[in-house]
């Protein structure tokens, strides 16, 4: 991912029994150096299928990232049992 671009990130979440199309709430947070840089809520996240999310970042959001590693965390609240599933996704994206 390059700073200043407007990428759409596809995030695969492969966890048994999890169906993202039935999620009541989804929050995707981008962190760098243990600092929250930006957060996207369900209305800004596209659920493509039962295990795939698409998150678009704005130019300002990518410019807020410095060179290094970005951690992505997803928190998902399911409608069925009202349980918050956290830290499903932690992947590295090098920015330059």
Short mmCIF file of N, CA and C in Angstrom, two decimals:
data_model
loop_
_atom_site.label_atom_id
_atom_site.label_comp_id
_atom_site.label_asym_id
_atom_site.label_seq_id
_atom_site.Cartn_x
_atom_site.Cartn_y
_atom_site.Cartn_z
N UNK A 1 0.85 -1.17 0.00
CA UNK A 1 0.00 0.00 0.00
C UNK A 1 0.89 1.22 0.00
N UNK A 2 0.63 2.15 -0.85
CA UNK A 2 1.40 3.38 -0.92
C UNK A 2 0.67 4.51 -0.20
N UNK A 3 1.42 5.34 0.50
CA UNK A 3 0.82 6.51 1.13
C UNK A 3 0.26 7.42 0.05
N UNK A 4 -0.91 8.01 0.32
CA UNK A 4 -1.51 8.93 -0.62
C UNK A 4 -2.44 8.29 -1.63
N UNK A 5 -2.46 6.96 -1.69
CA UNK A 5 -3.39 6.27 -2.57
C UNK A 5 -4.73 6.08 -1.87
N UNK A 6 -5.70 5.56 -2.59
CA UNK A 6 -7.00 5.24 -1.99
C UNK A 6 -7.29 3.76 -2.22
N UNK A 7 -6.59 2.89 -1.49
CA UNK A 7 -6.73 1.45 -1.72
C UNK A 7 -8.03 0.89 -1.14
N UNK A 8 -8.51 -0.17 -1.76
CA UNK A 8 -9.56 -0.98 -1.18
C UNK A 8 -8.90 -2.28 -0.74
N UNK A 9 -8.91 -2.55 0.55
CA UNK A 9 -8.27 -3.74 1.09
C UNK A 9 -9.28 -4.85 1.24
N UNK A 10 -8.94 -6.03 0.77
CA UNK A 10 -9.78 -7.20 0.94
C UNK A 10 -9.24 -8.00 2.10
N UNK A 11 -10.10 -8.26 3.06
CA UNK A 11 -9.69 -8.98 4.27
C UNK A 11 -10.46 -10.29 4.35
N UNK A 12 -9.73 -11.39 4.35
CA UNK A 12 -10.33 -12.72 4.48
C UNK A 12 -10.31 -13.12 5.95
N UNK A 13 -11.45 -13.53 6.46
CA UNK A 13 -11.53 -14.01 7.84
C UNK A 13 -12.05 -15.43 7.79
N UNK A 14 -11.18 -16.37 8.05
CA UNK A 14 -11.53 -17.78 7.96
C UNK A 14 -11.64 -18.36 9.36
N UNK A 15 -12.86 -18.35 9.87
CA UNK A 15 -13.09 -18.90 11.21
C UNK A 15 -14.36 -19.73 11.14
N UNK A 16 -14.28 -20.97 11.61
CA UNK A 16 -15.42 -21.88 11.56
C UNK A 16 -16.66 -21.26 12.19
N UNK A 17 -17.77 -21.36 11.48
CA UNK A 17 -19.05 -20.91 12.00
C UNK A 17 -19.30 -19.42 11.89
N UNK A 18 -18.34 -18.65 11.41
CA UNK A 18 -18.51 -17.21 11.30
C UNK A 18 -19.05 -16.87 9.92
N UNK A 19 -20.18 -16.17 9.89
CA UNK A 19 -20.79 -15.72 8.64
C UNK A 19 -20.93 -14.21 8.71
N UNK A 20 -20.04 -13.50 8.03
CA UNK A 20 -20.02 -12.04 8.09
C UNK A 20 -21.30 -11.40 7.56
N UNK A 21 -22.04 -12.11 6.70
CA UNK A 21 -23.28 -11.55 6.17
C UNK A 21 -24.35 -11.44 7.26
N UNK A 22 -24.15 -12.11 8.38
CA UNK A 22 -25.12 -12.07 9.48
C UNK A 22 -24.63 -11.22 10.65
N UNK A 23 -23.54 -10.50 10.45
CA UNK A 23 -22.98 -9.68 11.52
C UNK A 23 -23.88 -8.49 11.82
N UNK A 24 -24.01 -8.19 13.10
CA UNK A 24 -24.80 -7.04 13.53
C UNK A 24 -23.94 -5.77 13.52
N UNK A 25 -22.67 -5.92 13.83
CA UNK A 25 -21.75 -4.78 13.84
C UNK A 25 -20.35 -5.26 13.48
N UNK A 26 -19.65 -4.45 12.70
CA UNK A 26 -18.26 -4.74 12.34
C UNK A 26 -17.48 -3.45 12.47
N UNK A 27 -16.31 -3.55 13.08
CA UNK A 27 -15.40 -2.41 13.19
C UNK A 27 -14.01 -2.89 12.78
N UNK A 28 -13.41 -2.18 11.84
CA UNK A 28 -12.04 -2.50 11.41
C UNK A 28 -11.17 -1.31 11.81
N UNK A 29 -10.11 -1.61 12.57
CA UNK A 29 -9.23 -0.57 13.08
C UNK A 29 -7.83 -0.76 12.50
N UNK A 30 -7.22 0.34 12.09
CA UNK A 30 -5.86 0.34 11.58
C UNK A 30 -4.98 0.99 12.64
N UNK A 31 -3.95 0.27 13.08
CA UNK A 31 -3.06 0.75 14.13
C UNK A 31 -1.63 0.78 13.63
N UNK A 32 -0.87 1.71 14.17
CA UNK A 32 0.55 1.79 13.87
C UNK A 32 1.26 2.27 15.13
N UNK A 33 2.30 1.54 15.53
CA UNK A 33 3.04 1.84 16.76
C UNK A 33 2.09 1.93 17.96
N UNK A 34 1.16 0.98 18.04
CA UNK A 34 0.17 0.89 19.12
C UNK A 34 -0.77 2.09 19.19
N UNK A 35 -0.84 2.87 18.12
CA UNK A 35 -1.72 4.03 18.07
C UNK A 35 -2.78 3.81 16.99
N UNK A 36 -4.04 4.04 17.37
CA UNK A 36 -5.12 3.91 16.41
C UNK A 36 -5.04 5.03 15.38
N UNK A 37 -4.98 4.66 14.11
CA UNK A 37 -4.87 5.65 13.04
C UNK A 37 -6.23 5.96 12.42
N UNK A 38 -7.02 4.93 12.18
CA UNK A 38 -8.37 5.13 11.63
C UNK A 38 -9.22 3.92 11.94
N UNK A 39 -10.52 4.15 12.02
CA UNK A 39 -11.48 3.08 12.28
C UNK A 39 -12.62 3.19 11.27
N UNK A 40 -13.01 2.05 10.77
CA UNK A 40 -14.14 1.98 9.83
C UNK A 40 -15.24 1.16 10.48
N UNK A 41 -16.47 1.66 10.41
CA UNK A 41 -17.63 0.95 10.94
C UNK A 41 -18.34 0.22 9.81
N UNK A 42 -19.37 -0.53 10.16
CA UNK A 42 -20.08 -1.38 9.21
C UNK A 42 -20.56 -0.63 7.97
N UNK A 43 -21.02 0.61 8.14
CA UNK A 43 -21.54 1.34 6.98
C UNK A 43 -20.45 1.70 5.97
N UNK A 44 -19.20 1.68 6.38
CA UNK A 44 -18.09 1.99 5.48
C UNK A 44 -17.34 0.73 5.04
N UNK A 45 -17.87 -0.42 5.44
CA UNK A 45 -17.24 -1.70 5.12
C UNK A 45 -18.18 -2.49 4.23
N UNK A 46 -17.65 -3.06 3.18
CA UNK A 46 -18.45 -3.88 2.29
C UNK A 46 -18.24 -5.35 2.65
N UNK A 47 -19.33 -6.04 3.00
CA UNK A 47 -19.27 -7.47 3.27
C UNK A 47 -19.51 -8.17 1.94
N UNK A 48 -18.47 -8.80 1.42
CA UNK A 48 -18.58 -9.42 0.09
C UNK A 48 -19.20 -10.80 0.14
N UNK A 49 -18.87 -11.56 1.18
CA UNK A 49 -19.47 -12.88 1.36
C UNK A 49 -19.26 -13.30 2.82
N UNK A 50 -19.52 -14.56 3.13
CA UNK A 50 -19.48 -15.03 4.51
C UNK A 50 -18.13 -14.86 5.19
N UNK A 51 -17.05 -14.74 4.41
CA UNK A 51 -15.72 -14.66 5.03
C UNK A 51 -14.85 -13.52 4.50
N UNK A 52 -15.42 -12.60 3.73
CA UNK A 52 -14.61 -11.55 3.10
C UNK A 52 -15.19 -10.16 3.32
N UNK A 53 -14.31 -9.25 3.76
CA UNK A 53 -14.65 -7.84 3.92
C UNK A 53 -13.84 -7.03 2.92
N UNK A 54 -14.37 -5.91 2.49
CA UNK A 54 -13.62 -4.95 1.68
C UNK A 54 -13.70 -3.60 2.39
N UNK A 55 -12.53 -3.00 2.61
CA UNK A 55 -12.45 -1.73 3.33
C UNK A 55 -11.69 -0.74 2.45
N UNK A 56 -12.31 0.40 2.16
CA UNK A 56 -11.66 1.42 1.34
C UNK A 56 -11.10 2.51 2.25
N UNK A 57 -9.85 2.86 2.01
CA UNK A 57 -9.22 3.95 2.75
C UNK A 57 -9.15 5.19 1.88
N UNK A 58 -9.32 6.34 2.49
CA UNK A 58 -9.22 7.60 1.76
C UNK A 58 -7.75 8.01 1.63
N UNK A 59 -7.50 8.99 0.80
CA UNK A 59 -6.14 9.50 0.64
C UNK A 59 -5.63 10.06 1.96
N UNK A 60 -6.46 10.79 2.67
CA UNK A 60 -6.05 11.37 3.96
C UNK A 60 -5.70 10.27 4.97
N UNK A 61 -6.44 9.17 4.94
CA UNK A 61 -6.16 8.07 5.87
C UNK A 61 -4.84 7.39 5.55
N UNK A 62 -4.51 7.21 4.28
CA UNK A 62 -3.22 6.59 3.97
C UNK A 62 -2.08 7.56 4.21
N UNK A 63 -2.30 8.86 4.03
CA UNK A 63 -1.25 9.84 4.32
C UNK A 63 -0.96 9.92 5.82
N UNK A 64 -1.93 9.55 6.65
CA UNK A 64 -1.73 9.56 8.10
C UNK A 64 -0.82 8.43 8.56
N UNK A 65 -0.59 7.45 7.69
CA UNK A 65 0.28 6.33 8.02
C UNK A 65 1.72 6.69 7.71
N UNK A 66 2.60 6.32 8.60
CA UNK A 66 4.02 6.53 8.33
C UNK A 66 4.61 5.24 7.78
N UNK A 67 5.84 5.32 7.31
CA UNK A 67 6.50 4.13 6.77
C UNK A 67 6.60 3.09 7.86
N UNK A 68 6.33 1.86 7.53
CA UNK A 68 6.43 0.78 8.50
C UNK A 68 5.28 -0.19 8.39
N UNK A 69 4.89 -0.75 9.51
CA UNK A 69 3.89 -1.80 9.53
C UNK A 69 2.57 -1.28 10.07
N UNK A 70 1.50 -1.65 9.41
CA UNK A 70 0.15 -1.31 9.85
C UNK A 70 -0.52 -2.60 10.30
N UNK A 71 -1.11 -2.58 11.48
CA UNK A 71 -1.85 -3.74 11.98
C UNK A 71 -3.33 -3.49 11.78
N UNK A 72 -4.03 -4.50 11.30
CA UNK A 72 -5.46 -4.41 11.07
C UNK A 72 -6.16 -5.35 12.03
N UNK A 73 -7.09 -4.81 12.80
CA UNK A 73 -7.86 -5.63 13.73
C UNK A 73 -9.33 -5.52 13.37
N UNK A 74 -10.02 -6.64 13.38
CA UNK A 74 -11.45 -6.65 13.12
C UNK A 74 -12.18 -7.07 14.38
N UNK A 75 -13.22 -6.35 14.71
CA UNK A 75 -14.09 -6.71 15.83
C UNK A 75 -15.48 -6.90 15.25
N UNK A 76 -16.05 -8.05 15.51
CA UNK A 76 -17.31 -8.43 14.88
C UNK A 76 -18.31 -8.85 15.95
N UNK A 77 -19.47 -8.24 15.93
CA UNK A 77 -20.54 -8.60 16.86
C UNK A 77 -21.60 -9.34 16.04
N UNK A 78 -21.83 -10.58 16.42
CA UNK A 78 -22.79 -11.39 15.68
C UNK A 78 -24.19 -11.20 16.23
N UNK A 79 -25.16 -11.26 15.35
CA UNK A 79 -26.56 -11.07 15.71
C UNK A 79 -27.09 -12.25 16.53
N UNK A 80 -26.65 -13.46 16.19
CA UNK A 80 -27.23 -14.66 16.78
C UNK A 80 -27.05 -14.75 18.29
N UNK A 81 -25.84 -14.57 18.79
CA UNK A 81 -25.60 -14.72 20.22
C UNK A 81 -25.09 -13.44 20.87
N UNK A 82 -25.02 -12.36 20.11
CA UNK A 82 -24.64 -11.05 20.64
C UNK A 82 -23.26 -11.04 21.28
N UNK A 83 -22.34 -11.84 20.75
CA UNK A 83 -20.99 -11.93 21.29
C UNK A 83 -20.02 -11.15 20.41
N UNK A 84 -19.12 -10.42 21.04
CA UNK A 84 -18.11 -9.67 20.29
C UNK A 84 -16.89 -10.56 20.08
N UNK A 85 -16.56 -10.81 18.84
CA UNK A 85 -15.38 -11.59 18.50
C UNK A 85 -14.31 -10.59 18.12
N UNK A 86 -13.18 -10.62 18.80
CA UNK A 86 -12.17 -9.58 18.59
C UNK A 86 -10.84 -10.17 18.14
N UNK A 87 -10.02 -9.35 17.57
CA UNK A 87 -8.68 -9.72 17.12
C UNK A 87 -8.68 -10.90 16.15
N UNK A 88 -9.64 -10.93 15.26
CA UNK A 88 -9.66 -11.98 14.25
C UNK A 88 -8.56 -11.74 13.23
N UNK A 89 -8.37 -10.50 12.87
CA UNK A 89 -7.40 -10.18 11.82
C UNK A 89 -6.26 -9.37 12.39
N UNK A 90 -5.05 -9.82 12.15
CA UNK A 90 -3.85 -9.03 12.43
C UNK A 90 -2.89 -9.35 11.30
N UNK A 91 -2.82 -8.48 10.35
CA UNK A 91 -1.91 -8.73 9.25
C UNK A 91 -1.05 -7.51 9.01
N UNK A 92 0.09 -7.76 8.44
CA UNK A 92 1.05 -6.69 8.21
C UNK A 92 0.92 -6.18 6.78
N UNK A 93 0.92 -4.88 6.67
CA UNK A 93 0.97 -4.23 5.36
C UNK A 93 2.10 -3.23 5.42
N UNK A 94 3.05 -3.37 4.56
CA UNK A 94 4.16 -2.42 4.54
C UNK A 94 3.76 -1.19 3.75
N UNK A 95 3.95 -0.04 4.34
CA UNK A 95 3.67 1.21 3.65
C UNK A 95 4.99 1.83 3.23
N UNK A 96 4.98 2.48 2.09
CA UNK A 96 6.19 3.13 1.61
C UNK A 96 5.83 4.28 0.73
#
